[in-house]
Coordinates of C-alpha atoms in Angstrom, one line a residue:
X1 CA 21.9 -14.4 -5.3
X2 CA 23.9 -11.2 -5.6
X3 CA 25.6 -10.3 -2.3
X4 CA 23.1 -7.8 -0.2
X5 CA 20.1 -8.7 -2.7
X6 CA 17.1 -10.6 -1.9
X7 CA 15.6 -12.8 -4.6
X8 CA 12.6 -11.1 -6.6
X9 CA 8.6 -12.2 -6.9
X10 CA 8.4 -14.5 -9.4
X11 CA 11.2 -17.0 -7.8
X12 CA 10.7 -16.3 -4.0
X13 CA 7.2 -16.1 -3.0
X14 CA 4.8 -19.3 -3.4
X15 CA 1.6 -17.7 -4.6
X16 CA 4.3 -16.2 -8.1
X17 CA 6.3 -20.0 -7.9
X18 CA 2.9 -22.0 -7.7
X19 CA 1.0 -19.7 -11.0
X20 CA 4.8 -19.9 -13.2
X21 CA 5.1 -23.3 -12.9
X22 CA 1.3 -24.1 -13.3
X23 CA 1.5 -22.5 -16.3
X24 CA 4.7 -24.2 -18.1
X25 CA 4.6 -27.9 -16.2
X26 CA 0.5 -28.1 -15.3
X27 CA 1.3 -31.6 -15.9
X28 CA 4.1 -32.3 -13.5
X29 CA 3.4 -34.1 -10.6
X30 CA 4.6 -32.0 -7.9
X31 CA 3.9 -33.8 -4.9
X32 CA 2.7 -38.2 -4.2
X33 CA 2.6 -39.8 -1.2
X34 CA 2.7 -44.5 -1.0
X35 CA -0.6 -44.6 -1.6
X36 CA -0.4 -43.2 -4.9
X37 CA -2.0 -40.4 -4.9
X38 CA -0.5 -37.3 -7.3
X39 CA -0.9 -33.8 -7.1
X40 CA 0.4 -32.2 -10.9
X41 CA 0.8 -28.4 -10.9
X42 CA -1.7 -27.4 -12.6
X43 CA -3.7 -30.0 -10.0
X44 CA -1.9 -27.4 -7.4
X45 CA -3.4 -24.3 -8.4
X46 CA -6.5 -25.2 -8.8
X47 CA -7.2 -26.5 -5.6
X48 CA -4.6 -24.0 -3.8
X49 CA -6.8 -21.2 -5.1
X50 CA -10.0 -22.9 -4.2
X51 CA -9.1 -23.0 -1.0
X52 CA -7.7 -19.3 -0.9
X53 CA -10.7 -18.6 -2.0
X54 CA -12.9 -19.6 0.6
X55 CA -10.7 -18.4 3.5
X56 CA -11.3 -14.9 2.1
X57 CA -15.2 -15.4 2.7
X58 CA -14.0 -17.0 5.7
X59 CA -12.4 -13.1 6.5
X60 CA -9.2 -13.8 6.5
X61 CA -7.5 -10.8 5.3
X62 CA -3.6 -10.2 3.6
X63 CA -1.5 -10.4 6.7
X64 CA -3.6 -12.9 8.9
X65 CA -2.6 -15.6 10.5
X66 CA -4.3 -18.5 9.6
X67 CA -3.6 -21.9 12.5
X68 CA -3.3 -25.0 10.9
X69 CA -3.1 -28.3 13.2
X70 CA -3.3 -30.9 10.5
X71 CA -0.9 -34.1 9.8
X72 CA 1.5 -34.1 6.9
X73 CA -1.1 -35.3 3.7
X74 CA -1.6 -33.6 1.1
X75 CA -5.0 -31.5 2.3
X76 CA -2.0 -30.4 4.7
X77 CA 0.0 -29.3 2.2
X78 CA -3.4 -27.7 0.3
X79 CA -3.4 -25.8 3.1
X80 CA -0.3 -24.0 4.1
X81 CA -0.2 -23.2 -0.6
X82 CA -3.7 -21.8 0.0
X83 CA -2.9 -19.8 3.3
X84 CA 0.8 -18.7 1.6
X85 CA -1.7 -17.9 -2.2
X86 CA -4.5 -15.9 -0.2
X87 CA -1.6 -13.3 1.1
X88 CA -2.0 -14.9 5.0
X89 CA 0.3 -16.0 7.3
X90 CA 0.8 -20.2 7.8
X91 CA 0.9 -20.9 11.3
X92 CA 1.1 -24.8 12.2
X93 CA 0.9 -26.5 15.0
X94 CA 3.0 -29.7 16.5
X95 CA 0.6 -32.3 16.4
X96 CA 1.6 -33.9 19.9
X97 CA 0.3 -30.4 21.5
X98 CA -1.7 -30.6 24.1
X99 CA -2.8 -28.1 27.2
X100 CA -0.7 -25.8 28.3
X101 CA 2.3 -26.0 25.9
X102 CA -1.3 -25.7 23.7
X103 CA -3.2 -22.8 25.4
X104 CA 0.8 -21.0 24.5
X105 CA 1.2 -21.5 21.4
X106 CA -3.1 -20.6 20.3
X107 CA -3.0 -17.7 22.8
X108 CA 0.7 -16.4 20.9
X109 CA -0.3 -16.1 17.7
X110 CA -3.5 -14.1 18.0
X111 CA -4.5 -16.0 15.0
X112 CA -9.0 -16.2 15.2
X113 CA -9.0 -19.2 12.7
X114 CA -7.8 -22.3 12.9
X115 CA -8.1 -25.5 10.3
X116 CA -7.8 -28.6 12.6
X117 CA -8.4 -32.1 12.3
X118 CA -11.1 -33.6 14.3
X119 CA -9.6 -35.9 16.3
X120 CA -7.3 -33.2 17.6
X121 CA -9.4 -30.5 17.3
X122 CA -11.3 -31.7 20.2
X123 CA -8.5 -31.4 23.2
X124 CA -9.0 -27.1 22.1
X125 CA -12.0 -27.6 24.6
X126 CA -9.4 -28.0 27.8
X127 CA -7.5 -24.9 27.1
X128 CA -8.4 -21.3 26.7
X129 CA -8.5 -20.0 23.4
X130 CA -7.3 -16.7 23.3
X131 CA -8.8 -15.1 19.9
X132 CA -9.7 -18.0 18.7
X133 CA -13.2 -17.7 17.3
X134 CA -13.1 -19.7 14.6
X135 CA -12.3 -23.7 13.3
X136 CA -12.7 -24.9 10.5
X137 CA -12.8 -29.4 10.8
X138 CA -10.7 -30.4 7.3
X139 CA -11.2 -33.8 8.4
X140 CA -12.5 -36.5 10.8
X141 CA -15.7 -35.9 13.7
X142 CA -16.7 -31.8 13.9
X143 CA -16.3 -32.0 17.9
X144 CA -18.5 -30.2 20.6
X145 CA -16.2 -26.9 21.2
X146 CA -18.1 -23.9 23.2
X147 CA -17.4 -20.7 22.9
X148 CA -15.9 -21.6 19.2
X149 CA -18.0 -21.5 15.9
X150 CA -17.3 -25.4 14.4
X151 CA -17.4 -25.8 10.6
X152 CA -17.3 -28.9 8.7
X153 CA -14.6 -29.7 5.2
X154 CA -17.8 -27.5 2.5
X155 CA -16.3 -23.9 4.1
X156 CA -12.6 -24.7 2.6
X157 CA -14.3 -25.3 -1.0
X158 CA -14.7 -22.7 -3.3
X159 CA -15.2 -21.9 -7.3
X160 CA -11.4 -20.9 -7.9
X161 CA -11.9 -17.7 -7.6
X162 CA -9.7 -15.6 -5.4
X163 CA -10.0 -11.8 -4.4
X164 CA -6.5 -9.1 -5.8
X165 CA -4.8 -8.8 -2.6
X166 CA -4.1 -5.7 -0.9
X167 CA -1.1 -5.3 -2.3
X168 CA 1.7 -7.7 -3.4
X169 CA 3.4 -10.5 -1.5
X170 CA 7.0 -9.3 -1.1
X171 CA 10.1 -11.8 -0.3
X172 CA 10.1 -10.0 3.2
X173 CA 6.8 -10.7 4.3
X174 CA 5.9 -13.2 6.3
X175 CA 5.4 -16.3 5.5
X176 CA 5.0 -18.5 8.8
X177 CA 6.0 -18.4 11.9
X178 CA 7.1 -22.3 12.6
X179 CA 7.1 -23.1 17.0
X180 CA 10.6 -23.9 18.6
X181 CA 10.5 -27.6 19.3
X182 CA 10.2 -26.3 23.0
X183 CA 11.9 -28.5 24.7
X184 CA 13.8 -26.2 26.8
X185 CA 11.1 -23.8 27.6
X186 CA 8.1 -22.3 26.1
X187 CA 7.2 -22.6 22.3
X188 CA 9.2 -18.9 20.2
X189 CA 7.1 -18.5 17.8
X190 CA 9.8 -18.3 14.9
X191 CA 9.0 -15.4 12.3
X192 CA 9.9 -16.4 8.4
X193 CA 9.7 -14.7 6.3
X194 CA 9.5 -16.1 2.0
X195 CA 13.2 -14.9 1.3
X196 CA 14.4 -16.5 5.1
X197 CA 12.5 -20.3 3.5
X198 CA 13.7 -19.6 0.2
X199 CA 17.7 -18.9 1.6
X200 CA 16.6 -22.4 3.1
X201 CA 15.4 -24.3 1.3
X202 CA 17.9 -23.9 -1.5
X203 CA 21.1 -23.8 0.9
X204 CA 19.7 -27.4 2.3
X205 CA 19.9 -28.3 -2.1
X206 CA 23.7 -27.1 -2.5
X207 CA 27.0 -27.1 -1.1
X208 CA 28.9 -24.4 0.3
X209 CA 29.4 -22.4 -3.1
X210 CA 25.5 -22.5 -3.5
X211 CA 25.7 -25.1 -6.2
X212 CA 22.2 -26.6 -5.9
X213 CA 23.1 -30.4 -6.5
X214 CA 18.6 -30.6 -7.3
X215 CA 16.6 -30.1 -9.9
X216 CA 13.4 -29.9 -12.0
X217 CA 13.6 -33.7 -11.9
X218 CA 14.4 -34.3 -8.4
X219 CA 12.2 -35.8 -6.1
X220 CA 12.8 -35.1 -2.5
X221 CA 11.0 -37.7 0.4
X222 CA 8.8 -35.2 3.3
X223 CA 9.1 -37.2 6.1
X224 CA 9.5 -34.3 8.6
X225 CA 5.8 -32.9 10.0
X226 CA 5.0 -30.0 8.6
X227 CA 4.9 -28.0 11.1
X228 CA 8.9 -28.3 11.3
X229 CA 11.9 -26.4 9.3
X230 CA 12.4 -30.4 8.4
X231 CA 9.2 -30.4 6.5
X232 CA 8.9 -27.1 4.9
X233 CA 11.6 -26.6 3.5
X234 CA 12.3 -29.2 1.3
X235 CA 9.3 -29.6 -0.1
X236 CA 9.8 -25.4 -0.6
X237 CA 13.0 -26.3 -2.1
X238 CA 11.2 -28.5 -4.8
X239 CA 8.8 -25.5 -5.1
X240 CA 11.6 -22.9 -6.0
X241 CA 13.4 -25.6 -8.8
X242 CA 10.4 -26.5 -10.2
X243 CA 10.6 -30.6 -8.8
X244 CA 8.7 -32.1 -6.4
X245 CA 7.8 -34.2 -3.3
X246 CA 7.4 -37.6 -1.5
X247 CA 4.7 -36.7 1.2
X248 CA 4.9 -39.2 4.2
X249 CA 2.6 -38.7 7.1
X250 CA 5.9 -39.8 9.6
X251 CA 9.6 -41.8 9.1
X252 CA 9.6 -45.9 8.9
X253 CA 12.2 -48.0 9.4
X254 CA 10.7 -51.0 8.1
X255 CA 9.4 -49.6 5.2
X256 CA 11.8 -46.7 5.0
X257 CA 13.2 -48.8 1.3
X258 CA 10.1 -49.7 -0.4
X259 CA 8.6 -46.1 0.1
X260 CA 12.3 -44.5 -1.7
X261 CA 11.4 -47.2 -4.3
X262 CA 7.3 -46.8 -5.0
X263 CA 7.7 -42.6 -5.4
X264 CA 11.4 -42.8 -6.7
X265 CA 12.5 -40.6 -4.2
X266 CA 16.2 -39.5 -4.6
X267 CA 17.1 -36.9 -1.5
X268 CA 16.1 -37.3 1.6
X269 CA 17.7 -35.9 5.2
X270 CA 17.5 -38.4 7.4
X271 CA 17.5 -36.9 10.7
X272 CA 18.5 -37.6 14.2
X273 CA 19.0 -41.3 14.5
X274 CA 16.9 -42.3 11.5
X275 CA 20.7 -43.2 9.7
X276 CA 21.5 -45.5 12.8
X277 CA 18.5 -47.3 12.5
X278 CA 18.8 -47.9 9.0
X279 CA 22.5 -49.2 9.4
X280 CA 21.1 -51.4 11.8
X281 CA 18.6 -53.2 10.0
X282 CA 19.2 -56.6 8.6
X283 CA 21.1 -56.9 4.6
X284 CA 18.4 -56.7 1.7
X285 CA 19.1 -58.2 -1.2
X286 CA 20.1 -55.8 -4.1
X287 CA 19.7 -53.1 -1.5
X288 CA 22.2 -50.6 -3.2
X289 CA 19.4 -50.6 -6.0
X290 CA 17.6 -47.4 -4.8
X291 CA 16.0 -44.5 -6.5
X292 CA 18.3 -42.5 -3.7
X293 CA 20.9 -40.5 -4.8
X294 CA 21.4 -38.4 -2.0
X295 CA 21.1 -38.2 1.9
X296 CA 21.5 -35.7 4.2
X297 CA 22.3 -37.1 7.1
X298 CA 21.5 -34.3 11.1
X299 CA 24.1 -35.0 12.5
X300 CA 26.5 -36.6 10.8
X301 CA 27.7 -39.3 13.1
X302 CA 29.4 -42.9 12.0
X303 CA 26.6 -44.3 11.2
X304 CA 26.1 -41.8 8.3
X305 CA 30.3 -43.2 7.1
X306 CA 28.5 -45.9 7.4
X307 CA 25.3 -45.4 5.3
X308 CA 27.2 -44.7 3.0
X309 CA 29.6 -47.4 2.3
X310 CA 26.5 -49.7 2.2
X311 CA 24.0 -47.9 -0.1
X312 CA 26.0 -46.5 -2.4
X313 CA 24.4 -42.8 -1.6
X314 CA 26.0 -39.9 -1.4
X315 CA 25.9 -37.8 1.7
X316 CA 26.0 -34.9 3.5
X317 CA 26.1 -33.2 6.2
X318 CA 24.7 -29.2 7.8
X319 CA 23.7 -27.3 10.2
X320 CA 20.4 -25.3 10.6
X321 CA 18.0 -24.7 13.1
X322 CA 14.1 -23.0 12.7
X323 CA 16.1 -19.6 12.8
X324 CA 18.5 -19.3 10.1
X325 CA 18.7 -20.6 6.6
X326 CA 22.0 -23.4 6.7
X327 CA 25.2 -21.5 7.8
X328 CA 26.9 -24.5 7.7
X329 CA 27.2 -27.2 4.6
X330 CA 30.0 -30.0 4.4
X331 CA 31.2 -31.5 1.7
X332 CA 29.5 -34.4 -0.1
X333 CA 30.7 -37.6 2.0
X334 CA 31.9 -36.3 4.8
X335 CA 34.5 -38.2 6.2
X336 CA 34.9 -36.2 9.8
X337 CA 32.7 -37.9 12.1
X338 CA 30.0 -34.9 13.6
X339 CA 31.2 -32.4 11.9
X340 CA 28.6 -29.6 10.8
X341 CA 30.7 -28.2 7.6
X342 CA 31.7 -24.5 7.0
X343 CA 30.5 -21.5 6.5
X344 CA 28.9 -21.1 3.5
X345 CA 29.2 -18.5 0.9
X346 CA 26.7 -15.1 2.7
X347 CA 27.3 -16.4 6.1
X348 CA 29.4 -15.2 8.5
X349 CA 30.2 -16.7 12.0
X350 CA 32.1 -16.2 14.8
X351 CA 32.2 -18.1 18.3
X352 CA 31.5 -16.1 21.1
X353 CA 31.6 -16.0 25.2
X354 CA 28.5 -14.6 27.6
X355 CA 29.8 -11.1 26.8
X356 CA 30.1 -11.0 22.5
X357 CA 33.6 -11.2 22.4
X358 CA 35.7 -13.8 20.3
X359 CA 37.1 -17.1 21.2
X360 CA 40.5 -18.7 21.0
X361 CA 40.8 -21.9 18.0
X362 CA 39.6 -24.4 19.7
X363 CA 37.8 -23.1 23.0
X364 CA 34.3 -23.4 22.6
X365 CA 31.5 -20.8 22.3
X366 CA 28.4 -19.5 21.7
X367 CA 27.4 -19.8 17.3
X368 CA 26.3 -16.6 16.3
X369 CA 25.2 -15.6 12.7
X370 CA 24.4 -13.0 10.5
X371 CA 23.9 -13.5 6.3
X372 CA 24.9 -11.0 3.6
X373 CA 21.3 -11.2 2.2
X374 CA 18.6 -9.3 3.9
X375 CA 16.4 -11.0 5.2
X376 CA 17.2 -14.6 5.2
X377 CA 17.4 -15.6 8.4
X378 CA 14.5 -15.1 10.9
X379 CA 13.4 -11.9 11.4
X380 CA 12.5 -12.4 15.7
X381 CA 10.2 -14.5 17.6
X382 CA 6.4 -13.8 17.7
X383 CA 4.8 -11.4 20.3
X384 CA 7.8 -12.0 22.2
X385 CA 10.0 -8.7 21.2
X386 CA 12.4 -9.9 24.8
X387 CA 13.3 -13.0 22.9
X388 CA 13.3 -11.2 20.1
X389 CA 15.8 -8.5 21.5
X390 CA 18.3 -11.1 23.3
X391 CA 19.1 -13.1 20.2
X392 CA 19.4 -10.2 17.9
X393 CA 21.9 -8.6 20.4
X394 CA 24.8 -6.7 19.0
X395 CA 23.3 -7.2 15.1
X396 CA 24.4 -10.7 15.5
X397 CA 21.5 -13.1 15.5
X398 CA 22.7 -15.6 19.1
X399 CA 21.6 -18.8 17.9
X400 CA 22.4 -21.1 21.7
X401 CA 24.6 -23.4 21.1
X402 CA 27.9 -24.4 21.8
X403 CA 30.5 -25.1 18.8
X404 CA 34.6 -25.0 18.8
X405 CA 36.1 -25.3 15.6
X406 CA 39.7 -27.0 14.4
X407 CA 42.3 -26.5 12.6
X408 CA 41.2 -26.5 9.0
X409 CA 38.0 -24.8 9.6
X410 CA 35.6 -27.9 10.1
X411 CA 33.0 -26.8 12.9
X412 CA 31.1 -29.7 15.2
X413 CA 28.0 -29.2 17.3
X414 CA 28.9 -29.6 21.6
X415 CA 25.9 -28.7 23.3
X416 CA 23.0 -26.9 23.6
X417 CA 23.9 -24.4 26.3
X418 CA 21.1 -25.5 28.2
X419 CA 22.1 -29.6 27.7
X420 CA 25.9 -28.8 29.7
X421 CA 27.3 -31.3 32.0
X422 CA 30.2 -30.1 34.0
X423 CA 32.0 -33.1 35.8
X424 CA 34.4 -32.8 37.8
X425 CA 36.0 -29.3 37.0
X426 CA 35.1 -30.8 33.9
X427 CA 33.0 -29.1 30.4
X428 CA 31.5 -32.5 29.3
X429 CA 29.4 -32.7 26.1
X430 CA 26.4 -34.7 26.2
X431 CA 26.6 -34.9 22.2
X432 CA 29.8 -36.5 22.1
X433 CA 28.4 -39.0 24.6
X434 CA 26.2 -39.7 22.8
X435 CA 27.8 -40.9 19.4
X436 CA 30.4 -42.7 21.2
X437 CA 27.2 -44.2 23.7
X438 CA 25.3 -45.1 20.2
X439 CA 28.5 -46.5 18.2
X440 CA 28.0 -50.0 19.6
X441 CA 26.6 -51.6 18.3
X442 CA 23.7 -53.2 19.9
X443 CA 22.5 -49.1 21.1
X444 CA 19.8 -47.7 18.5
X445 CA 19.9 -44.0 20.0
X446 CA 20.8 -42.6 23.2
X447 CA 20.9 -39.4 25.8
X448 CA 23.1 -37.7 27.6
X449 CA 21.7 -35.5 30.3
X450 CA 23.0 -34.1 34.4
X451 CA 21.9 -35.7 37.4
X452 CA 22.8 -34.2 40.7
X453 CA 26.2 -35.8 42.3
X454 CA 26.2 -36.5 46.0
X455 CA 29.6 -34.5 45.4
X456 CA 28.5 -31.2 44.0
X457 CA 28.6 -30.8 40.2
X458 CA 27.2 -33.1 38.4
X459 CA 26.9 -36.8 37.1
X460 CA 26.5 -38.4 33.6
X461 CA 23.5 -40.6 33.2
X462 CA 22.7 -42.1 30.0
X463 CA 18.8 -43.3 28.8
X464 CA 19.5 -45.7 25.8
X465 CA 17.4 -47.8 23.6
X466 CA 18.7 -51.3 22.0
X467 CA 18.8 -52.4 18.6
X468 CA 16.4 -55.3 17.5
X469 CA 17.1 -58.9 19.0
X470 CA 20.3 -56.9 20.9
X471 CA 21.0 -57.1 24.5
X472 CA 23.4 -55.6 26.5
X473 CA 25.2 -55.5 29.8
X474 CA 25.6 -52.1 31.5
X475 CA 28.9 -53.2 32.2
X476 CA 29.9 -54.0 28.3
X477 CA 28.9 -50.4 27.3
X478 CA 31.3 -48.8 29.9
X479 CA 34.2 -51.4 28.9
X480 CA 33.5 -49.8 24.8
X481 CA 33.3 -46.4 25.8
X482 CA 36.7 -46.2 28.6
X483 CA 39.0 -46.5 25.4
X484 CA 36.7 -44.3 23.5
X485 CA 36.2 -41.3 25.7
X486 CA 38.1 -39.3 28.9
X487 CA 37.8 -40.8 32.2
X488 CA 35.6 -37.9 33.1
X489 CA 32.7 -39.0 30.4
X490 CA 32.1 -42.4 30.9
X491 CA 28.6 -42.0 32.5
X492 CA 27.8 -43.4 35.8
X493 CA 24.3 -44.6 35.4
X494 CA 22.7 -45.9 31.9
X495 CA 19.6 -46.6 32.1
X496 CA 17.2 -48.8 29.0
X497 CA 14.9 -48.4 27.6
X498 CA 12.1 -49.3 25.5
X499 CA 12.0 -45.9 23.3
X500 CA 13.3 -42.1 24.6
X501 CA 10.7 -40.1 24.5
X502 CA 10.8 -37.8 21.6
X503 CA 9.6 -34.9 19.9
X504 CA 6.8 -35.5 16.3
X505 CA 10.3 -34.2 14.8
X506 CA 12.4 -37.5 16.7
X507 CA 14.1 -34.5 18.5
X508 CA 14.6 -36.7 21.9
X509 CA 13.2 -34.4 24.5
X510 CA 16.1 -34.5 27.5
X511 CA 14.2 -32.9 30.4
X512 CA 11.7 -36.0 30.4
X513 CA 14.7 -38.3 31.0
X514 CA 16.5 -34.9 32.9
X515 CA 12.7 -34.9 35.2
X516 CA 12.9 -39.1 35.8
X517 CA 16.5 -38.5 36.9
X518 CA 17.7 -42.0 38.8
X519 CA 14.7 -44.5 38.6
X520 CA 14.6 -47.7 40.5
X521 CA 15.7 -50.0 37.1
X522 CA 19.0 -47.0 36.7
X523 CA 22.0 -49.0 36.7
X524 CA 25.0 -47.5 38.3
X525 CA 28.6 -47.9 37.6
X526 CA 29.8 -47.4 40.9
X527 CA 27.6 -49.7 43.5
X528 CA 29.1 -52.3 40.6
X529 CA 32.3 -51.6 41.3
X530 CA 33.5 -50.3 38.1
X531 CA 35.7 -46.8 39.0
X532 CA 37.0 -44.8 35.8
X533 CA 39.8 -42.4 37.1
X534 CA 42.2 -40.4 35.5
X535 CA 44.9 -42.7 33.9
X536 CA 48.5 -42.1 35.6
X537 CA 52.0 -41.1 33.1
X538 CA 54.6 -42.5 34.4
X539 CA 57.6 -40.8 34.9

């Protein structure tokens, strides 16, 4: 892609891509499921056009917002594509939402039509539904929803006739509104263009110079939800490449390798603790004989290196969020733990202070971004001009993430600024504490948060869950951590849980850990008589 240019419609816009691949490779699979279902490019186009025509007859016009509340699956995939094919905007909802956050998203979307699973749609009876007037239940039983017209799946059937659009869909048109996880505040609706999703998907599957490591013969496992860029970006990457996806409802450790084999998956994203879960599974005979060739491990903890060595798979890592397009990419098979990589071609990055002044090398600053290609980043937050202006101030997109860069140009995520911990006059990265805690063989996952100290500032609490078959004495964990981290980073409190609270995208909901605070079952290092102090230097 030439700097300053956007991709053309035929290589960027979903409607054009579906038509082009269906004509060129009609019998080639685009999506397969572990259960054995397959949809070819020609079959995809036929189903998408049938639903797009039905949506038009339901009153959906070009540019309208359409809410989608479905789990991962072929129905959800076709629904997304049909909305875009009709020139409308895809607005997926987190399947865990209910109550206040659901009401917020429905209101913010401004949508009049929702396509939902019946079991989820029943939650609408508990909230004010704003502009929403009609719900199509694509699967499951139809709930009674006073004040809303509720239709069955037959309303989405059609003969493939699609009315002409008012104008061609352009790369800069809004393709989707993806809502942020909302772990630190109300979810914001990220406005994403076709050019943005194209940039995200193609960068996800490329090196820093833009050379793709996937092709038409690759199959990307989509095990993250379609209401998240973890699900939409790889799907779009394969649509652009003319490849295929293995579509799963969710990641599952126990069945992961069987699913890789059954679906002939060649590429996967392992987000959060997925890689840790897999490397802590018992060794299996022949586990290196697998079709999987590339694993994108985010974040890149020590388990990323172990994963490569154990399974013989090329590992990669990068930094991304809903608003950007993979601005940081590491070289293949990275060896620097916790790296996010270096800037990819076409992006400019700075680390800045609260006044947007660049910080010195080695200091921590907020990552801000801009790109050579127009529309390769988000174009704001839906219905939230204040958040848009704040994020885009001074001509740069502000990520809200604290980073540092080393002398070799490697960027390291330090923390969300809202998750930072201040202890004994030192700033502590919760992310770096979690990396070291998770290095213990008994620990499956961990979340470090600040809790109040009787002396002011913060104390550090680590909530963790254990790997299968392991037990852990918190005192042994402290002994493990002391030689691995600065004294002020060693947690005072340890709480062991069966599982940490998470969003459906497997992000730990730290605010819930923080709200729970010091519970009766929390272990206190100081009450146990274990003091951790600065090492005295002789001389």
